[in-house]
Tab-separated table of C-alpha atoms in Angstrom:
chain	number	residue	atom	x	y	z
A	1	UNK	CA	-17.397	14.623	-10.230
A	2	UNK	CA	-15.135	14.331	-13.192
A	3	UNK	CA	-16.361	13.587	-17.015
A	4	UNK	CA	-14.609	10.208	-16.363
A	5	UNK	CA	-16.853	9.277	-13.378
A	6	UNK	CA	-19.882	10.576	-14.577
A	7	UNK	CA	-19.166	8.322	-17.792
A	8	UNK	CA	-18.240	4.993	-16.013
A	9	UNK	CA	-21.345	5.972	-13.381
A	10	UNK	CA	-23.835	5.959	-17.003
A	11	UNK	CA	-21.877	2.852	-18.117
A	12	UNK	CA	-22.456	0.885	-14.663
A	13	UNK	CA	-26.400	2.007	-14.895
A	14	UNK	CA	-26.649	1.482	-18.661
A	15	UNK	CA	-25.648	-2.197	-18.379
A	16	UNK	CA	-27.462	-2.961	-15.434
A	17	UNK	CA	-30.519	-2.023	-16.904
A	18	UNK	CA	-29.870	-3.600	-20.314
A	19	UNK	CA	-29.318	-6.567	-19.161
A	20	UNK	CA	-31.988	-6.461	-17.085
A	21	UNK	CA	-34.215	-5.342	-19.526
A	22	UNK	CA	-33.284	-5.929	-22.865
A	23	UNK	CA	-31.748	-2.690	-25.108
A	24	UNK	CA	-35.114	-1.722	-26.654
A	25	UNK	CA	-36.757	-1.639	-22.862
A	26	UNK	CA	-34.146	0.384	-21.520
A	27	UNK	CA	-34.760	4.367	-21.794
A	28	UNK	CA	-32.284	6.842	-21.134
A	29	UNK	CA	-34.358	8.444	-17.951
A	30	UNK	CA	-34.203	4.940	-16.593
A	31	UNK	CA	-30.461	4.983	-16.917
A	32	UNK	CA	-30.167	8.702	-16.085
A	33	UNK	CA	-32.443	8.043	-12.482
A	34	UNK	CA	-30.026	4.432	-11.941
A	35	UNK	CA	-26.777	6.759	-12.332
A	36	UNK	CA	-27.898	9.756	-10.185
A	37	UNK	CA	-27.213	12.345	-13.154
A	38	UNK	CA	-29.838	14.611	-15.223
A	39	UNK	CA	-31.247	12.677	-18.092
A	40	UNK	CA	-29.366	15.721	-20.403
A	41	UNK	CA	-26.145	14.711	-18.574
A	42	UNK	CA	-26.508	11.476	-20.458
A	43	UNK	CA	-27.075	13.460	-23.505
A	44	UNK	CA	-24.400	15.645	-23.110
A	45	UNK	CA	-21.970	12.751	-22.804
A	46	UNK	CA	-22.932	10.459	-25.646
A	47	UNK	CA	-25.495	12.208	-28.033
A	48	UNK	CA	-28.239	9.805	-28.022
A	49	UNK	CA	-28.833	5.940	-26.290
A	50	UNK	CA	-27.626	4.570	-29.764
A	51	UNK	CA	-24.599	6.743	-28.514
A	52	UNK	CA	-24.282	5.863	-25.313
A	53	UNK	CA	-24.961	1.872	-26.109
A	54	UNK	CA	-21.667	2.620	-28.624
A	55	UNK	CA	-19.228	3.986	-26.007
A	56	UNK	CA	-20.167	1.442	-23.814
A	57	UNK	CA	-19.442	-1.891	-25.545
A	58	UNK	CA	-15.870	0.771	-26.993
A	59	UNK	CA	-15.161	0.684	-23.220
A	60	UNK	CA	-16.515	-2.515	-21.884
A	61	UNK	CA	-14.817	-4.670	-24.916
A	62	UNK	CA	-11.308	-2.235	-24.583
A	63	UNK	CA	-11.541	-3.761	-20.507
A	64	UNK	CA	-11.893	-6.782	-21.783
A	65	UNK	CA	-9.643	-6.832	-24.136
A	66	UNK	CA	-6.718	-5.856	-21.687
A	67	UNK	CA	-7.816	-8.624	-18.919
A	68	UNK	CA	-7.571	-11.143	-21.533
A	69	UNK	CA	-4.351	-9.942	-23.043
A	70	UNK	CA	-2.983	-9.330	-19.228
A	71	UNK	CA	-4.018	-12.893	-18.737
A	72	UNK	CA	-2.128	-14.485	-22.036
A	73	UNK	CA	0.967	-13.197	-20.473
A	74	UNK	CA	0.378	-15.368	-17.192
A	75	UNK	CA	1.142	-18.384	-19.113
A	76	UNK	CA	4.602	-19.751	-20.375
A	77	UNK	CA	3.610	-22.877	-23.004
A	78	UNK	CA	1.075	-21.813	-25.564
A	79	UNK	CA	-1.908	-24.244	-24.027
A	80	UNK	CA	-0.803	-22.603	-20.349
A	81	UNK	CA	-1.346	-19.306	-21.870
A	82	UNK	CA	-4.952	-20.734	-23.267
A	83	UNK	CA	-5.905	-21.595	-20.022
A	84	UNK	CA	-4.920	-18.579	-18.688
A	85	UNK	CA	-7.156	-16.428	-20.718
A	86	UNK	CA	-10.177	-18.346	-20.070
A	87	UNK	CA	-9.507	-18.406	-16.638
A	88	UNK	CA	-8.929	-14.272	-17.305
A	89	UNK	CA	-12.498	-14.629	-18.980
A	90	UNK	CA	-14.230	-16.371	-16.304
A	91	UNK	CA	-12.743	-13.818	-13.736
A	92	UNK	CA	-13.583	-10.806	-15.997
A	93	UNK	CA	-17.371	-12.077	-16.544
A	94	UNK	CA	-17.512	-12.800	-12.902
A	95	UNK	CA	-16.898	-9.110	-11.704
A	96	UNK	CA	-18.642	-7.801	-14.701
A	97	UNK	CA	-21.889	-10.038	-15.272
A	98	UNK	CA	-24.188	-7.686	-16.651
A	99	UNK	CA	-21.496	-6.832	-19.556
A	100	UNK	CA	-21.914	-10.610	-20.023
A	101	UNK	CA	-25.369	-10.915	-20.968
A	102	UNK	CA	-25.512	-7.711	-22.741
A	103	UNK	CA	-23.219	-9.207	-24.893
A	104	UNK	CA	-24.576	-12.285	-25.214
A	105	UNK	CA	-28.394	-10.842	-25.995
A	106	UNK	CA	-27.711	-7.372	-27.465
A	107	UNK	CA	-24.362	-6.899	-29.446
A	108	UNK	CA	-24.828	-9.179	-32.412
A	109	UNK	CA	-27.284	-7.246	-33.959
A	110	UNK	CA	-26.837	-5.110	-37.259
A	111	UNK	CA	-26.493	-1.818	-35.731
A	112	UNK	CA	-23.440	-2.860	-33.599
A	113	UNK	CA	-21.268	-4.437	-36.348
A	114	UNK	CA	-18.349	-2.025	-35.702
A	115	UNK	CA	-18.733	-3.585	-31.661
A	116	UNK	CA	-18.388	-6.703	-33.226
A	117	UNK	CA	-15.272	-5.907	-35.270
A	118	UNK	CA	-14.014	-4.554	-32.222
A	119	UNK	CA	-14.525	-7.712	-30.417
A	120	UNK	CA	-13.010	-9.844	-32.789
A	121	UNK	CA	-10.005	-8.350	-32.984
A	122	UNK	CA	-8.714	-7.450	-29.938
A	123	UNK	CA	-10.860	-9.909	-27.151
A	124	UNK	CA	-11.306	-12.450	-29.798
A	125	UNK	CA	-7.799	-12.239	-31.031
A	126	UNK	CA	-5.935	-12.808	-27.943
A	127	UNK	CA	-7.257	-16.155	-28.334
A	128	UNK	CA	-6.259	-16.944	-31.907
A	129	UNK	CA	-2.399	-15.562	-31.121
A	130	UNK	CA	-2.401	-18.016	-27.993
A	131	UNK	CA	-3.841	-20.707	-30.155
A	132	UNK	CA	-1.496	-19.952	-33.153
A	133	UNK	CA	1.216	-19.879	-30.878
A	134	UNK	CA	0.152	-23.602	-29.535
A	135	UNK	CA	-0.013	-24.601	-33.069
A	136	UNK	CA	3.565	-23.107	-34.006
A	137	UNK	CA	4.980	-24.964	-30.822
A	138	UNK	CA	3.564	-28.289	-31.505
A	139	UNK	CA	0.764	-28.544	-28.669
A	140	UNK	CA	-1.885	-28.095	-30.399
A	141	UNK	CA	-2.868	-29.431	-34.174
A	142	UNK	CA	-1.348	-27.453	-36.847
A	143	UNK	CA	-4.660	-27.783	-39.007
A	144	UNK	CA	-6.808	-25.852	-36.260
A	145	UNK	CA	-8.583	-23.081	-37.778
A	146	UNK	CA	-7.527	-20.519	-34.925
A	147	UNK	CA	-10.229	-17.753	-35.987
A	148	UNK	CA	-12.969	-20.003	-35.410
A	149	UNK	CA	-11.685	-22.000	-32.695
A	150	UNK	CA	-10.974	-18.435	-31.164
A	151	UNK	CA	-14.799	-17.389	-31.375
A	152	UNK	CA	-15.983	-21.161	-29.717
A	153	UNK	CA	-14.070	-20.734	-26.802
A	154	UNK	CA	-14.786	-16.903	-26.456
A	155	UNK	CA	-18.119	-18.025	-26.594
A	156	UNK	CA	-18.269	-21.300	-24.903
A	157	UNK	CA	-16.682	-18.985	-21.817
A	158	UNK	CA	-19.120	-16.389	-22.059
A	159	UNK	CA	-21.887	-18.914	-21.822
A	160	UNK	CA	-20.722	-20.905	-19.046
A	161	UNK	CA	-19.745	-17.228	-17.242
A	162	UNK	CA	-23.828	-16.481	-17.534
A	163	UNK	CA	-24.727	-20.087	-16.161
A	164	UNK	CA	-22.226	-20.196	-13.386
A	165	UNK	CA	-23.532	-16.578	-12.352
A	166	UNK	CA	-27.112	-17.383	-12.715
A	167	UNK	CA	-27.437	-20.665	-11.340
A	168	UNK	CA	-24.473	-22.302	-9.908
A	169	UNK	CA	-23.108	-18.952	-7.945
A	170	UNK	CA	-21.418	-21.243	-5.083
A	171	UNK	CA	-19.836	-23.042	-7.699
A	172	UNK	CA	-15.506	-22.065	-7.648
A	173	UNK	CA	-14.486	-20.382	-10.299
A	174	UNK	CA	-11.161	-22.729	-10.617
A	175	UNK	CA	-13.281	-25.725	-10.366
A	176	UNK	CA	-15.579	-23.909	-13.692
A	177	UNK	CA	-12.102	-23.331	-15.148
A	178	UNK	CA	-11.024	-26.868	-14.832
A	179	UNK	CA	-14.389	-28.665	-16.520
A	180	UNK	CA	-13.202	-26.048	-19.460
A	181	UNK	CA	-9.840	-26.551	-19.420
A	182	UNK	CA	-10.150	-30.336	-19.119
A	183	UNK	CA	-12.439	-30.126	-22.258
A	184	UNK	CA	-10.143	-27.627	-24.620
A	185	UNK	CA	-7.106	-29.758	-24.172
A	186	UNK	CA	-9.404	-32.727	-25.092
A	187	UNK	CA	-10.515	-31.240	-28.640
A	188	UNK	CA	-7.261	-28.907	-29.983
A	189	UNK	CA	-5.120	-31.602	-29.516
């Protein structure tokens, strides 16, 4: 097995049992057992769990990042773009649910502020260039503070991601994006 797969193998363990658990509940021999490696494996990899918990939002947030960027170029019009990154959102939280609520429960807290930085400006951001761009074009209003807008729908998606996934699982995921949708175009106008 190659560095690379032992790496994403710890990844796909560590956030399955974070988000199962909670950060602080989580040890590295749990992780170590989930992934099939040797709990130095882990070690030898990322230094520490503070380590490991590090590369893994680097990674996790840099996929993110790229679906939601990948998903900004679906759309022509500045609100089509919009809805294609939180349909890109929903999709991404939908294959990668644990990621979801590990973000939502573990990455605002003090230690992770460089995650957060991270977040902001390159998931986050994709959002405030599609909503500047709507603004520029006329579709949305020009007085919309983008940054913050950017960071309600980021996090109005997340949310809904978790709730769909949790209790509504038979729910579509277009119908999900079209209760969103419907409500965006209602308020940035």
């Amino acid at each position: 097995m190659s560095r690379l797969e032992t790496r994403l193998k710890v990844f796909g363990a560590a956030v399955e049992l974070i988000a199962e658990q909670g950060y602080s509940a989580t040890t590295v021999e749990a992780i170590a057992e989930r992934a099939g490696v040797a709990k130095g494996t882990v070690f030898y990899n990322f230094g520490s769990k503070e380590g490991l918990f590090a590369a893994l939002l680097e990674h996790s947030i840099a996929k993110l990042a790229d679906a939601l960027a990948e998903s900004a170029g679906q759309g022509g019009s500045g609100l089509e773009s919009l809805d294609a990154v939180v349909l890109g959102q929903l999709r991404f939280f939908a294959e990668h649910g644990p990621f979801a609520r590990v973000l939502l429960a573990e990455m605002w807290r003090t230690a992770w502020q460089d995650a957060v930085a991270q977040l902001r400006a390159k998931a986050l951001g994709v959002y405030a260039d599609v909503l500047r761009r709507a603004a520029a074009n006329g579709e949305i209003r020009a007085d919309l503070d983008v940054e913050t807008a950017a960071t309600a729908v980021f996090g109005m998606v997340l949310t809904v991601s978790i709730e769909r996934r949790a209790i509504y699982p038979e729910r579509p995921l277009e119908e999900t994006h079209a209760t969103l949708v419907e409500l965006l175009h209602g308020r940035v106008r």
